[in-house]
JSON list of C-alpha atoms in Angstrom, two decimals:
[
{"chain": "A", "resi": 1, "resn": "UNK", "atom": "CA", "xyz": [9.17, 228.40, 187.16]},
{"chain": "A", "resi": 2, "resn": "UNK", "atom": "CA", "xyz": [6.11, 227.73, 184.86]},
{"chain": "A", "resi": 3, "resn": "UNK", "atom": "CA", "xyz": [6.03, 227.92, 180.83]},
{"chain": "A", "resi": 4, "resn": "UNK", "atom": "CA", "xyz": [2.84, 225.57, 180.76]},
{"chain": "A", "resi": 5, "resn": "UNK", "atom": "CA", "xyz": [-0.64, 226.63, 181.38]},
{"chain": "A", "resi": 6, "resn": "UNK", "atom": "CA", "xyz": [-2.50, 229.82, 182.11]},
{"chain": "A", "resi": 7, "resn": "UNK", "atom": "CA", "xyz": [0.45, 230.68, 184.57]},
{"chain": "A", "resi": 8, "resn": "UNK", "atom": "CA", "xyz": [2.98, 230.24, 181.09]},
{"chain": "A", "resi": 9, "resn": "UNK", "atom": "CA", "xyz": [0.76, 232.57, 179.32]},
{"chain": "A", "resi": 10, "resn": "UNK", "atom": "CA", "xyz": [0.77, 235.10, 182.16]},
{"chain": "A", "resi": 11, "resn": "UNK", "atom": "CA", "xyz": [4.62, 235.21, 182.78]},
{"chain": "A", "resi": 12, "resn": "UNK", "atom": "CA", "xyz": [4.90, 235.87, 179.43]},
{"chain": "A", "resi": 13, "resn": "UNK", "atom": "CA", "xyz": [2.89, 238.82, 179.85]},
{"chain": "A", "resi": 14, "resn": "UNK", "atom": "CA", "xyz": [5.50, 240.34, 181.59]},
{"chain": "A", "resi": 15, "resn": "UNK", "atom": "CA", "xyz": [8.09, 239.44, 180.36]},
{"chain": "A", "resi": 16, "resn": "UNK", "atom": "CA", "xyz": [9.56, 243.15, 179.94]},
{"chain": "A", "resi": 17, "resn": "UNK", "atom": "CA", "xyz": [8.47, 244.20, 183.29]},
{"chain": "A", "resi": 18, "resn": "UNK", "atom": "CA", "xyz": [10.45, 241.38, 185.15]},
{"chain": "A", "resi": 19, "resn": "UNK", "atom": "CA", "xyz": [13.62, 242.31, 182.79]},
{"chain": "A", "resi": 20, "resn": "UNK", "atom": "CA", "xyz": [13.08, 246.13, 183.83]},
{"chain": "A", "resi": 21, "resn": "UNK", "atom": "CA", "xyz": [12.83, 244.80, 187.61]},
{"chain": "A", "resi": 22, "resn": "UNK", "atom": "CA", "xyz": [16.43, 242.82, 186.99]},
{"chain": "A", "resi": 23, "resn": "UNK", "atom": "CA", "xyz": [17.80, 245.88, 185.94]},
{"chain": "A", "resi": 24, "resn": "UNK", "atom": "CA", "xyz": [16.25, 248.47, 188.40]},
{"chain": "A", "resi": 25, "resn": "UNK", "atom": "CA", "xyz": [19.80, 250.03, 190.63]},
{"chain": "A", "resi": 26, "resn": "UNK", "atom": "CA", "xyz": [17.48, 249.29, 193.40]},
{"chain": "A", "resi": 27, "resn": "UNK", "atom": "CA", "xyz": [18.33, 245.08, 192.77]},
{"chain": "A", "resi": 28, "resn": "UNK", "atom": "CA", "xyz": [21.41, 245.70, 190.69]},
{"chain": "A", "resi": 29, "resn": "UNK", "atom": "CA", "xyz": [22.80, 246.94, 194.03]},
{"chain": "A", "resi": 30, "resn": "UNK", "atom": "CA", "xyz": [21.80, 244.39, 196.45]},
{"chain": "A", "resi": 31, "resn": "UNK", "atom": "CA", "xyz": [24.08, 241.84, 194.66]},
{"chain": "A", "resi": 32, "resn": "UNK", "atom": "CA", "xyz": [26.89, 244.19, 194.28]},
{"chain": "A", "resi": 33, "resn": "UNK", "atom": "CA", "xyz": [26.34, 246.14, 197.97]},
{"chain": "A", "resi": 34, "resn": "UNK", "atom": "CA", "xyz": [26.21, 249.37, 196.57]},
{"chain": "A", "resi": 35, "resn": "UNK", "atom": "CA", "xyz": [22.39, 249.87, 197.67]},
{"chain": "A", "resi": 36, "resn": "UNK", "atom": "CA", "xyz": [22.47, 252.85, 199.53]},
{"chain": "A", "resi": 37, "resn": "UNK", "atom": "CA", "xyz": [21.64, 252.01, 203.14]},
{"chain": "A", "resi": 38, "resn": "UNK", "atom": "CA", "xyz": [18.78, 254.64, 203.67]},
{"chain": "A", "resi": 39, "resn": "UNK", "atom": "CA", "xyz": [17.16, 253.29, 200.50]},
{"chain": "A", "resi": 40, "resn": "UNK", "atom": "CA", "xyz": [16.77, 249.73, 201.86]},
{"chain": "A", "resi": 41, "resn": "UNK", "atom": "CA", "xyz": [15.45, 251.17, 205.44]},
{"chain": "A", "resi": 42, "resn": "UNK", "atom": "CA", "xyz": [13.24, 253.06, 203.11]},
{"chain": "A", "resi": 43, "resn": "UNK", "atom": "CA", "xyz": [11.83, 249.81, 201.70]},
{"chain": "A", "resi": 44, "resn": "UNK", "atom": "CA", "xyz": [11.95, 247.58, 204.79]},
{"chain": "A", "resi": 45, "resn": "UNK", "atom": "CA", "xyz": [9.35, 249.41, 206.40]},
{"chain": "A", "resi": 46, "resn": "UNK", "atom": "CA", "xyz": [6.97, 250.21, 203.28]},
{"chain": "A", "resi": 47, "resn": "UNK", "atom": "CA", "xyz": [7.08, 246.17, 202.59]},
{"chain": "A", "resi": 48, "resn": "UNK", "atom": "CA", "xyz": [6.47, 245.81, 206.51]},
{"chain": "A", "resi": 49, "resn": "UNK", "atom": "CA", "xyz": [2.72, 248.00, 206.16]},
{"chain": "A", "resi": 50, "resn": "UNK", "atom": "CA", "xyz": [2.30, 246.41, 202.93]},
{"chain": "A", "resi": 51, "resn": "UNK", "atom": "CA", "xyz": [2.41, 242.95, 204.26]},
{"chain": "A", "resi": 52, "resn": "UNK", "atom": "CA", "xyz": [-0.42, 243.88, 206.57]},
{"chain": "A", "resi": 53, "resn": "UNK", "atom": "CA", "xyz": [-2.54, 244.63, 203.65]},
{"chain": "A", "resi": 54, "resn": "UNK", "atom": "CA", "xyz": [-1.26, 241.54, 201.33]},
{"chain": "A", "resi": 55, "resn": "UNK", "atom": "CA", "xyz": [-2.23, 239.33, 204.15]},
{"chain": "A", "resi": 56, "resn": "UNK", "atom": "CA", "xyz": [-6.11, 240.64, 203.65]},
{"chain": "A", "resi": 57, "resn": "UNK", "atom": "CA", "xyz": [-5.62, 240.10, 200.27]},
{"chain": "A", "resi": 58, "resn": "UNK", "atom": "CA", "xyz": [-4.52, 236.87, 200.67]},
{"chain": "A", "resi": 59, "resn": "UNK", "atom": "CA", "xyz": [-7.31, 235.84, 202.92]},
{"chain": "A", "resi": 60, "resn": "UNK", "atom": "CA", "xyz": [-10.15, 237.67, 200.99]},
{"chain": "A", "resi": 61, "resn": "UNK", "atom": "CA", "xyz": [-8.75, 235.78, 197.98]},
{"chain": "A", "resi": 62, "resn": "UNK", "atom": "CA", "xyz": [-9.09, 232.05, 200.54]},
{"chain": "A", "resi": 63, "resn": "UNK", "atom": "CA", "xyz": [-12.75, 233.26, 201.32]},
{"chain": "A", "resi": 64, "resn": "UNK", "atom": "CA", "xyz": [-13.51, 234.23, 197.20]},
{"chain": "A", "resi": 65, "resn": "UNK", "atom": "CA", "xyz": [-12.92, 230.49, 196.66]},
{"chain": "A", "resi": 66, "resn": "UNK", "atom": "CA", "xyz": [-14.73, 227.78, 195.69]},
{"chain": "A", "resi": 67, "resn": "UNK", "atom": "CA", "xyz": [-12.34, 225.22, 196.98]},
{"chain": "A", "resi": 68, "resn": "UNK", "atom": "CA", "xyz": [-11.81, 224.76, 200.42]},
{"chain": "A", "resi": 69, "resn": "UNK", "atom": "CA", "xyz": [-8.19, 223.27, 199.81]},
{"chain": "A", "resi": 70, "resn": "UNK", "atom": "CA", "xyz": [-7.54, 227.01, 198.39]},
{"chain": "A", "resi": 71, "resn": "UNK", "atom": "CA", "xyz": [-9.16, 228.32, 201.56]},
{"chain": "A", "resi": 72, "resn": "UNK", "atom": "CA", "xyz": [-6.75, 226.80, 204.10]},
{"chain": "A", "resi": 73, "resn": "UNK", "atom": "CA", "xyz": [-3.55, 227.52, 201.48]},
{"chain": "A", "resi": 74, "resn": "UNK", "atom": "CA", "xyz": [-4.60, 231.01, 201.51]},
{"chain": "A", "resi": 75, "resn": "UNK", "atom": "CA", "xyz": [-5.30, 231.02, 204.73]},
{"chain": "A", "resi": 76, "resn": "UNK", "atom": "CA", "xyz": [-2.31, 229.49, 205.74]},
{"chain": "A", "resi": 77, "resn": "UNK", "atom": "CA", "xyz": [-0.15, 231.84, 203.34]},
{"chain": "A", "resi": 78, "resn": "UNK", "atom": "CA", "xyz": [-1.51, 234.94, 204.96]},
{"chain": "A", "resi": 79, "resn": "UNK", "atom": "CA", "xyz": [-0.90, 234.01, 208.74]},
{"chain": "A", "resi": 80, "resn": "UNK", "atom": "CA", "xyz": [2.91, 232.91, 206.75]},
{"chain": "A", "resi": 81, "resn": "UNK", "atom": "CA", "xyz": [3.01, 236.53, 205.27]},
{"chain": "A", "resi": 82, "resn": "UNK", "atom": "CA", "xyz": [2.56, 237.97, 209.10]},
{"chain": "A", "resi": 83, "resn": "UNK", "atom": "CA", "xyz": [4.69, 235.75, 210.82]},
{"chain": "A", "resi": 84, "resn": "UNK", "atom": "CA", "xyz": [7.73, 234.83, 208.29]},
{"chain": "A", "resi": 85, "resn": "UNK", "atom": "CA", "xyz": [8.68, 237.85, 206.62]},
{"chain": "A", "resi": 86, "resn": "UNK", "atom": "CA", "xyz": [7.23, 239.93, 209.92]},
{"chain": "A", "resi": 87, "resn": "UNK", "atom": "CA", "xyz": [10.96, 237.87, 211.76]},
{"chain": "A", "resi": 88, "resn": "UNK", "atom": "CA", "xyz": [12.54, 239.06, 208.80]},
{"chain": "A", "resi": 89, "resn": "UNK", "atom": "CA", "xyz": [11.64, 242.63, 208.41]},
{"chain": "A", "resi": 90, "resn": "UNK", "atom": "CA", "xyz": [11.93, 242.65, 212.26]},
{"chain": "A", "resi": 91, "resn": "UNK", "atom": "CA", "xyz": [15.53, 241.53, 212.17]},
{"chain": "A", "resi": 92, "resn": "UNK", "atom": "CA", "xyz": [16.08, 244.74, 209.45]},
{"chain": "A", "resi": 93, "resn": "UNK", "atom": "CA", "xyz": [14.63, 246.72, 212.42]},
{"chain": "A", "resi": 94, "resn": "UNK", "atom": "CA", "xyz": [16.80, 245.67, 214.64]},
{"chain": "A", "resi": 95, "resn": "UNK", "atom": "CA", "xyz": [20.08, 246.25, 212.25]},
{"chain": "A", "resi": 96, "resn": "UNK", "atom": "CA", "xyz": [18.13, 250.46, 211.90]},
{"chain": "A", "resi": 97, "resn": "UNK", "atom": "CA", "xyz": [17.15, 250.84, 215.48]},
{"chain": "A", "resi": 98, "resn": "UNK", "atom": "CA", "xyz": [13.76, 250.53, 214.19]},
{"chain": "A", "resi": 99, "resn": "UNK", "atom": "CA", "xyz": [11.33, 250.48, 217.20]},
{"chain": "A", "resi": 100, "resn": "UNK", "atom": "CA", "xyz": [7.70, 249.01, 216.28]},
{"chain": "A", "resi": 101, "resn": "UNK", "atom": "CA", "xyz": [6.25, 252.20, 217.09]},
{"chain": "A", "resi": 102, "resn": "UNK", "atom": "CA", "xyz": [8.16, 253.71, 214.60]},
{"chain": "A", "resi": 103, "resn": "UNK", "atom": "CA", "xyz": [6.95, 251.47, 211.65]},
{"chain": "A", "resi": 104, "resn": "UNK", "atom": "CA", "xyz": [2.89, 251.92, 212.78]},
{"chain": "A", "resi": 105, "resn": "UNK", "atom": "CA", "xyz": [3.39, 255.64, 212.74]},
{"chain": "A", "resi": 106, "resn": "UNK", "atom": "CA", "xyz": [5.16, 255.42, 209.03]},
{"chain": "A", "resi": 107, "resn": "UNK", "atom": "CA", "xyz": [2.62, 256.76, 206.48]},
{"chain": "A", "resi": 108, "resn": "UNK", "atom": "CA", "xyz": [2.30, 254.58, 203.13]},
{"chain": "A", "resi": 109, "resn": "UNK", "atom": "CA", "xyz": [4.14, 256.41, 200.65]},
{"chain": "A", "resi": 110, "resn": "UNK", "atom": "CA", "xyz": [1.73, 256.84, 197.59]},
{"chain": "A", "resi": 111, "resn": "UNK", "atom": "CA", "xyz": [3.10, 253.99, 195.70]},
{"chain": "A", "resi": 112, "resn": "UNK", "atom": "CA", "xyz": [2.15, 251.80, 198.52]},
{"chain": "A", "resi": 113, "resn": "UNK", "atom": "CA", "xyz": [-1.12, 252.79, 199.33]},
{"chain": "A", "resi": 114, "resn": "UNK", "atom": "CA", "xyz": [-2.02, 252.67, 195.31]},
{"chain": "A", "resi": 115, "resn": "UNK", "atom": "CA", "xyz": [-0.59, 249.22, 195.22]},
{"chain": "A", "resi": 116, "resn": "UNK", "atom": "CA", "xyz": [-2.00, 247.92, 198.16]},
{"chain": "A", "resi": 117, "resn": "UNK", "atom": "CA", "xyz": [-5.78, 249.65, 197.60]},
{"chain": "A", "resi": 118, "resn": "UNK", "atom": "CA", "xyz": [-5.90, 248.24, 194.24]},
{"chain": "A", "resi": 119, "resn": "UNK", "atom": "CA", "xyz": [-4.77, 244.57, 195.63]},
{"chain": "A", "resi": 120, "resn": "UNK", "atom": "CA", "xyz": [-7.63, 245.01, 198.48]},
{"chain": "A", "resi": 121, "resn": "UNK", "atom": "CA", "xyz": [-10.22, 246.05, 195.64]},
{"chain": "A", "resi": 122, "resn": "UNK", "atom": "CA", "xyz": [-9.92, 243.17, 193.30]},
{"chain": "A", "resi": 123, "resn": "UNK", "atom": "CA", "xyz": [-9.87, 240.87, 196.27]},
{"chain": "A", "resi": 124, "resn": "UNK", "atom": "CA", "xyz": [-13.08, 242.25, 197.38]},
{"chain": "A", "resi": 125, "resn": "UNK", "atom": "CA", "xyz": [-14.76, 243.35, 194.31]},
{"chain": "A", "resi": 126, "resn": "UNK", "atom": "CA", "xyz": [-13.43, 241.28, 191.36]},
{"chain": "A", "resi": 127, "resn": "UNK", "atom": "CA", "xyz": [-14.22, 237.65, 190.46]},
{"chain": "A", "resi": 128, "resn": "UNK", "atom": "CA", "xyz": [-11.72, 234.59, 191.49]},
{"chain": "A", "resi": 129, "resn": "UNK", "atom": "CA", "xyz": [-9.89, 234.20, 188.47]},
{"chain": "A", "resi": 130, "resn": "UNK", "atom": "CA", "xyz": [-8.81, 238.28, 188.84]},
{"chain": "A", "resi": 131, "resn": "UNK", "atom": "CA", "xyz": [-8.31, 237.75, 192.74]},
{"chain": "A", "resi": 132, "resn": "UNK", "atom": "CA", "xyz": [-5.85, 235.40, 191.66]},
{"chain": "A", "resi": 133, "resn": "UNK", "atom": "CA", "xyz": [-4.35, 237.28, 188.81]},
{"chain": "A", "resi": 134, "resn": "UNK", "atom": "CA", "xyz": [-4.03, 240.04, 190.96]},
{"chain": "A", "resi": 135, "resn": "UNK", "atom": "CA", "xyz": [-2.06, 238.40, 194.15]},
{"chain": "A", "resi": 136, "resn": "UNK", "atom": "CA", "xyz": [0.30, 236.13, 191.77]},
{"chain": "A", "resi": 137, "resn": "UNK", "atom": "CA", "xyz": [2.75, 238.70, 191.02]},
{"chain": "A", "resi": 138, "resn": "UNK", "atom": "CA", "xyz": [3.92, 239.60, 194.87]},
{"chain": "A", "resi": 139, "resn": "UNK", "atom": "CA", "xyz": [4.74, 235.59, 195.31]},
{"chain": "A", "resi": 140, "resn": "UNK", "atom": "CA", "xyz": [5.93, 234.82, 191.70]},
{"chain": "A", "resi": 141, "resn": "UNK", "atom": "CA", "xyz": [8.18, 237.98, 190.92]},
{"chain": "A", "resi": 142, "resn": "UNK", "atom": "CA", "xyz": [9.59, 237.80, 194.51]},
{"chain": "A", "resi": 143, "resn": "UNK", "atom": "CA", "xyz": [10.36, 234.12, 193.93]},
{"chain": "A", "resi": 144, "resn": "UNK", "atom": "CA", "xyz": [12.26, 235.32, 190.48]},
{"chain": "A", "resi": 145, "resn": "UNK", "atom": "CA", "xyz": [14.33, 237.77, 191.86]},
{"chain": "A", "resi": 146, "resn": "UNK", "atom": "CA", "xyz": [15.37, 235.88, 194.96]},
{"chain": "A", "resi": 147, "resn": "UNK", "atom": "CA", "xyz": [16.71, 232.90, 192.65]},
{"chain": "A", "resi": 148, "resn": "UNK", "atom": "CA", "xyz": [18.51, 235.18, 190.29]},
{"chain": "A", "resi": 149, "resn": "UNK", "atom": "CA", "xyz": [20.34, 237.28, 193.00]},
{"chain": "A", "resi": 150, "resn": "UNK", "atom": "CA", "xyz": [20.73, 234.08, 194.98]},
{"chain": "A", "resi": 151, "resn": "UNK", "atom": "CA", "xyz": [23.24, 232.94, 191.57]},
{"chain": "A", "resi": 152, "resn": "UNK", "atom": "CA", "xyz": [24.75, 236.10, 191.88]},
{"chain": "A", "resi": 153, "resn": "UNK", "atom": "CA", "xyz": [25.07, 236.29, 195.66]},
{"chain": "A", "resi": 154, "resn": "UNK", "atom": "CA", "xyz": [26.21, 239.84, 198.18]},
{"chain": "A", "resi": 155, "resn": "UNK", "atom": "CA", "xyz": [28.83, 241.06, 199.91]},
{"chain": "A", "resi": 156, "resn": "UNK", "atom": "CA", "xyz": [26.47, 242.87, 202.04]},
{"chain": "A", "resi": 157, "resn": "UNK", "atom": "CA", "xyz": [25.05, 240.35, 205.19]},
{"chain": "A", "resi": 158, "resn": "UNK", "atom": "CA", "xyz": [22.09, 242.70, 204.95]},
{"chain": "A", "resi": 159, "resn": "UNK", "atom": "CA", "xyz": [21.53, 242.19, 201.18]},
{"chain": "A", "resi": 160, "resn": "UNK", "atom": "CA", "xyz": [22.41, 238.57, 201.25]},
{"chain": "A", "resi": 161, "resn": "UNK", "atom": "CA", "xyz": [19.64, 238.05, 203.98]},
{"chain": "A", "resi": 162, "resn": "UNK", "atom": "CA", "xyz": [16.95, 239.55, 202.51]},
{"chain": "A", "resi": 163, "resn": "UNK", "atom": "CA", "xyz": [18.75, 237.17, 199.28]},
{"chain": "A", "resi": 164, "resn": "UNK", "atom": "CA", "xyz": [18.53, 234.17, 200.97]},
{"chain": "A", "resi": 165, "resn": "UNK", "atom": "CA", "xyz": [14.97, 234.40, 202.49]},
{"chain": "A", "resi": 166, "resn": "UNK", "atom": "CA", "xyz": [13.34, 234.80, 198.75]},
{"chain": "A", "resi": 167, "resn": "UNK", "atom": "CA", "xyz": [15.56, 232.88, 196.87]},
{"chain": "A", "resi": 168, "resn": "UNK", "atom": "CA", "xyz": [15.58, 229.73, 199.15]},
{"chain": "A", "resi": 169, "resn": "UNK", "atom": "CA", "xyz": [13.87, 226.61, 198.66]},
{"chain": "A", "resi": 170, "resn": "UNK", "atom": "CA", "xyz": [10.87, 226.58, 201.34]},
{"chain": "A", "resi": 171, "resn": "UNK", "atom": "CA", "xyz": [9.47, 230.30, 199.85]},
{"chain": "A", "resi": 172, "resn": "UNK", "atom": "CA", "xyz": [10.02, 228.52, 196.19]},
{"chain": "A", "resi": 173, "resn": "UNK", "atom": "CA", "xyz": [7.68, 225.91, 198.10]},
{"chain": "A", "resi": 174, "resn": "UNK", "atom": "CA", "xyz": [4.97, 228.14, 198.33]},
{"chain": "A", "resi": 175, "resn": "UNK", "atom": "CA", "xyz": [5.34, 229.82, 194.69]},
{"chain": "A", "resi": 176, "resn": "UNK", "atom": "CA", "xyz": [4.59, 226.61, 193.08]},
{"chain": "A", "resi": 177, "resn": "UNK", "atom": "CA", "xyz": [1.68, 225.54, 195.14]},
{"chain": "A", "resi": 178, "resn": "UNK", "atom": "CA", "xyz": [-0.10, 228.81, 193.91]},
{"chain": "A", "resi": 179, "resn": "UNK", "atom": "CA", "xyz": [0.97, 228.15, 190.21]},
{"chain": "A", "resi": 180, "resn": "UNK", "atom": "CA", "xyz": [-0.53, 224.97, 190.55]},
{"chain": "A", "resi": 181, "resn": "UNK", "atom": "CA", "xyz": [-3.83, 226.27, 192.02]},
{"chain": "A", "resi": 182, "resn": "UNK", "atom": "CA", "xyz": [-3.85, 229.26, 189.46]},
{"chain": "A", "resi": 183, "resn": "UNK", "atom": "CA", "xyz": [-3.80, 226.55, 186.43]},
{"chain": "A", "resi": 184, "resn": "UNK", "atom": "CA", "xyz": [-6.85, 224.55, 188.29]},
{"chain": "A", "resi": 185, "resn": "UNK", "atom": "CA", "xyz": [-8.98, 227.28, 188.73]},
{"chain": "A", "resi": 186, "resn": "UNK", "atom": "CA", "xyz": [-8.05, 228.89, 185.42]},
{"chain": "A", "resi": 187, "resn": "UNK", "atom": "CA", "xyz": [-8.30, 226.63, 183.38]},
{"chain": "A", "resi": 188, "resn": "UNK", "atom": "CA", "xyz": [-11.66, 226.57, 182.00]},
{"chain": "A", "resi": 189, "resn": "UNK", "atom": "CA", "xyz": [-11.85, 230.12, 181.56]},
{"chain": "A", "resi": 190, "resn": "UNK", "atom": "CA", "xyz": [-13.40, 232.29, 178.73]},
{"chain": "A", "resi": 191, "resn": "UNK", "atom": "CA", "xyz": [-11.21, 234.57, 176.71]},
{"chain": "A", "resi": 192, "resn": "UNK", "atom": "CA", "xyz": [-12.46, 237.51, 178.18]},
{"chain": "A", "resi": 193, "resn": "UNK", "atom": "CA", "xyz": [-11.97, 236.29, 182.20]},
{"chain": "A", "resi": 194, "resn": "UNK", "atom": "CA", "xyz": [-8.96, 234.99, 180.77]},
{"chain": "A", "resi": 195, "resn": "UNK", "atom": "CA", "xyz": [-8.12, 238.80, 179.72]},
{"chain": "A", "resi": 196, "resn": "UNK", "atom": "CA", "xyz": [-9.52, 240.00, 182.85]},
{"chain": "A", "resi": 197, "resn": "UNK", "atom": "CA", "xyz": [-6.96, 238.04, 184.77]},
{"chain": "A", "resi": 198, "resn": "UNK", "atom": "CA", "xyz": [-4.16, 239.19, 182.52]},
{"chain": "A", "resi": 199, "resn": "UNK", "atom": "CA", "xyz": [-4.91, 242.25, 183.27]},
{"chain": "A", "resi": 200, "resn": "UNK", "atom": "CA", "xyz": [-4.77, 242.27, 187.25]},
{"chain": "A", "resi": 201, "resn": "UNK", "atom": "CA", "xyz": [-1.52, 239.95, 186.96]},
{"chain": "A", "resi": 202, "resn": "UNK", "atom": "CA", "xyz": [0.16, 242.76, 184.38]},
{"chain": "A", "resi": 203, "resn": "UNK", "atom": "CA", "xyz": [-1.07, 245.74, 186.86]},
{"chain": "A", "resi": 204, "resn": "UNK", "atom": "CA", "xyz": [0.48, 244.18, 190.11]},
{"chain": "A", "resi": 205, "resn": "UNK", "atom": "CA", "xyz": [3.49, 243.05, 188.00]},
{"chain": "A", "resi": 206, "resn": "UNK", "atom": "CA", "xyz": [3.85, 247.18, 187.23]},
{"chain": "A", "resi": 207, "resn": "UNK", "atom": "CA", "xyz": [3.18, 247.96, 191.02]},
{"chain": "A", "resi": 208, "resn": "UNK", "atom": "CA", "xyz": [5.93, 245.45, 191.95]},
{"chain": "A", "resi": 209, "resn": "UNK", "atom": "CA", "xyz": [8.64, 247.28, 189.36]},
{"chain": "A", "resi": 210, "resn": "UNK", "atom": "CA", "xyz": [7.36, 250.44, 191.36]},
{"chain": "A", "resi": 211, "resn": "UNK", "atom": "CA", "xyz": [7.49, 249.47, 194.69]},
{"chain": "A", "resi": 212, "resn": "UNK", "atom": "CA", "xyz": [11.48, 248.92, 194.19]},
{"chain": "A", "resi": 213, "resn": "UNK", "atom": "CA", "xyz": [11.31, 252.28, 192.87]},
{"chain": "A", "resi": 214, "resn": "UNK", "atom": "CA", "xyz": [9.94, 253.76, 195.50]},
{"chain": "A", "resi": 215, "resn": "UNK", "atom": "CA", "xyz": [12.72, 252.44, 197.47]},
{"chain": "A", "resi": 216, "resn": "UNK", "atom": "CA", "xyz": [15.08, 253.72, 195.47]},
{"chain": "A", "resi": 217, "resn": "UNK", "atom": "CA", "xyz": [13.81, 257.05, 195.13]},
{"chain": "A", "resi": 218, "resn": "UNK", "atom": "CA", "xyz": [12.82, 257.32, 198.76]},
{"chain": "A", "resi": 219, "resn": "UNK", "atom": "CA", "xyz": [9.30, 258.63, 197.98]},
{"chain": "A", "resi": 220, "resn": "UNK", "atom": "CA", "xyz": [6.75, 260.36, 200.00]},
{"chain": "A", "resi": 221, "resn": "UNK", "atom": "CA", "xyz": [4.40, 262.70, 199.93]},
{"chain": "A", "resi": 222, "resn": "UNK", "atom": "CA", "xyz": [5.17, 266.04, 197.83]},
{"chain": "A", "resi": 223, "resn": "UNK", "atom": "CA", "xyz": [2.67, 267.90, 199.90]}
]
């Protein structure tokens, strides 16, 4: 989606990560349908608590800002991250016989709560550009995948859903507004902020490729 700027320089950081995420079973399978049910359930409701979370992120990353324009976007992209994919993972419920209840009394598997507690402490703790780094990877990556399975399609309504919603247009929408923001703010950056934001986007970028494997693995706690 970008090759120019900062964002360029940063996709090309991970590079091999998105090409392991392409090939993880865990996407291989929601094009062809052989994603085991209970592994999708799995992930439904881990992405459900770690929307909650992302959504902080998101608006810790609005308030970290010195541009109000970014403040509203963010803003505006967290209430988004509730509400949008909230009627999507709610319409996943619905398909499990999910109850809300259920989800709120789901513990974060570890993967999750790593993921999500080092999202929340760069957001609080870090400076912009790594605030941004850091919160890139859940839009971008998503974006990715959702156009290359969308090519590929699913003969599960399920998978092709869950497809659709990432792949489509309107999401793509918000993926580029964020690339362009990340080049703004970036671009005047010193080589070592510049590595410092490299890093956060590579570590989310690894938590992402993990997240799908918790999924597949159904993990939780070993004791």
């Amino acid at each position: 989606m970008s090759e120019a700027g900062f964002t360029g320089e940063l996709w090309r950081s991970i590079e091999g990560i998105y090409a392991a995420i392409l090939d993880h079973p865990f996407i291989r399978g929601l094009t062809d349908g052989s994603l085991p049910r209970d592994r999708f359930r799995h992930y439904v409701v881990q992405d459900a608590l770690y929307l909650r979370d992302y959504a902080r992120a998101l608006s810790l990353a609005g308030v970290r800002s010195p541009d109000e324009g970014a403040l509203v976007m963010f803003d505006e992209h967290a209430v988004g991250a509730i509400k949008v994919e909230r009627s999507l993972h709610e319409s996943f419920f619905r398909d499990f016989g999910i109850t809300e209840e259920e989800v709120r009394r789901t513990p974060m598997a570890p993967t999750n709560l790593a993921y999500t507690s080092y999202l929340l402490r760069v957001a609080s703790l870090g400076d912009y550009h790594e605030v941004l780094g850091a919160v890139l990877p859940c839009y971008w990556i998503y974006a990715e995948v959702g156009r290359a399975l969308l090519e590929r399609g699913s003969p599960d309504e399920l998978y092709a859903r869950w497809i659709d919603t990432y792949g489509g247009e309107e999401f793509n929408e918000l993926v580029r507004a964020v690339l362009e923001l990340t080049d703004r703010a970036c671009a005047g950056l010193n080589p070592d902020q510049r590595a410092a934001a490299t890093e956060a986007f590579v570590t989310t970028s690894r938590y992402e490729w993990m997240f799908w494997n918790m999924g597949w693995t159904l993990e939780g706690w070993p004791v």
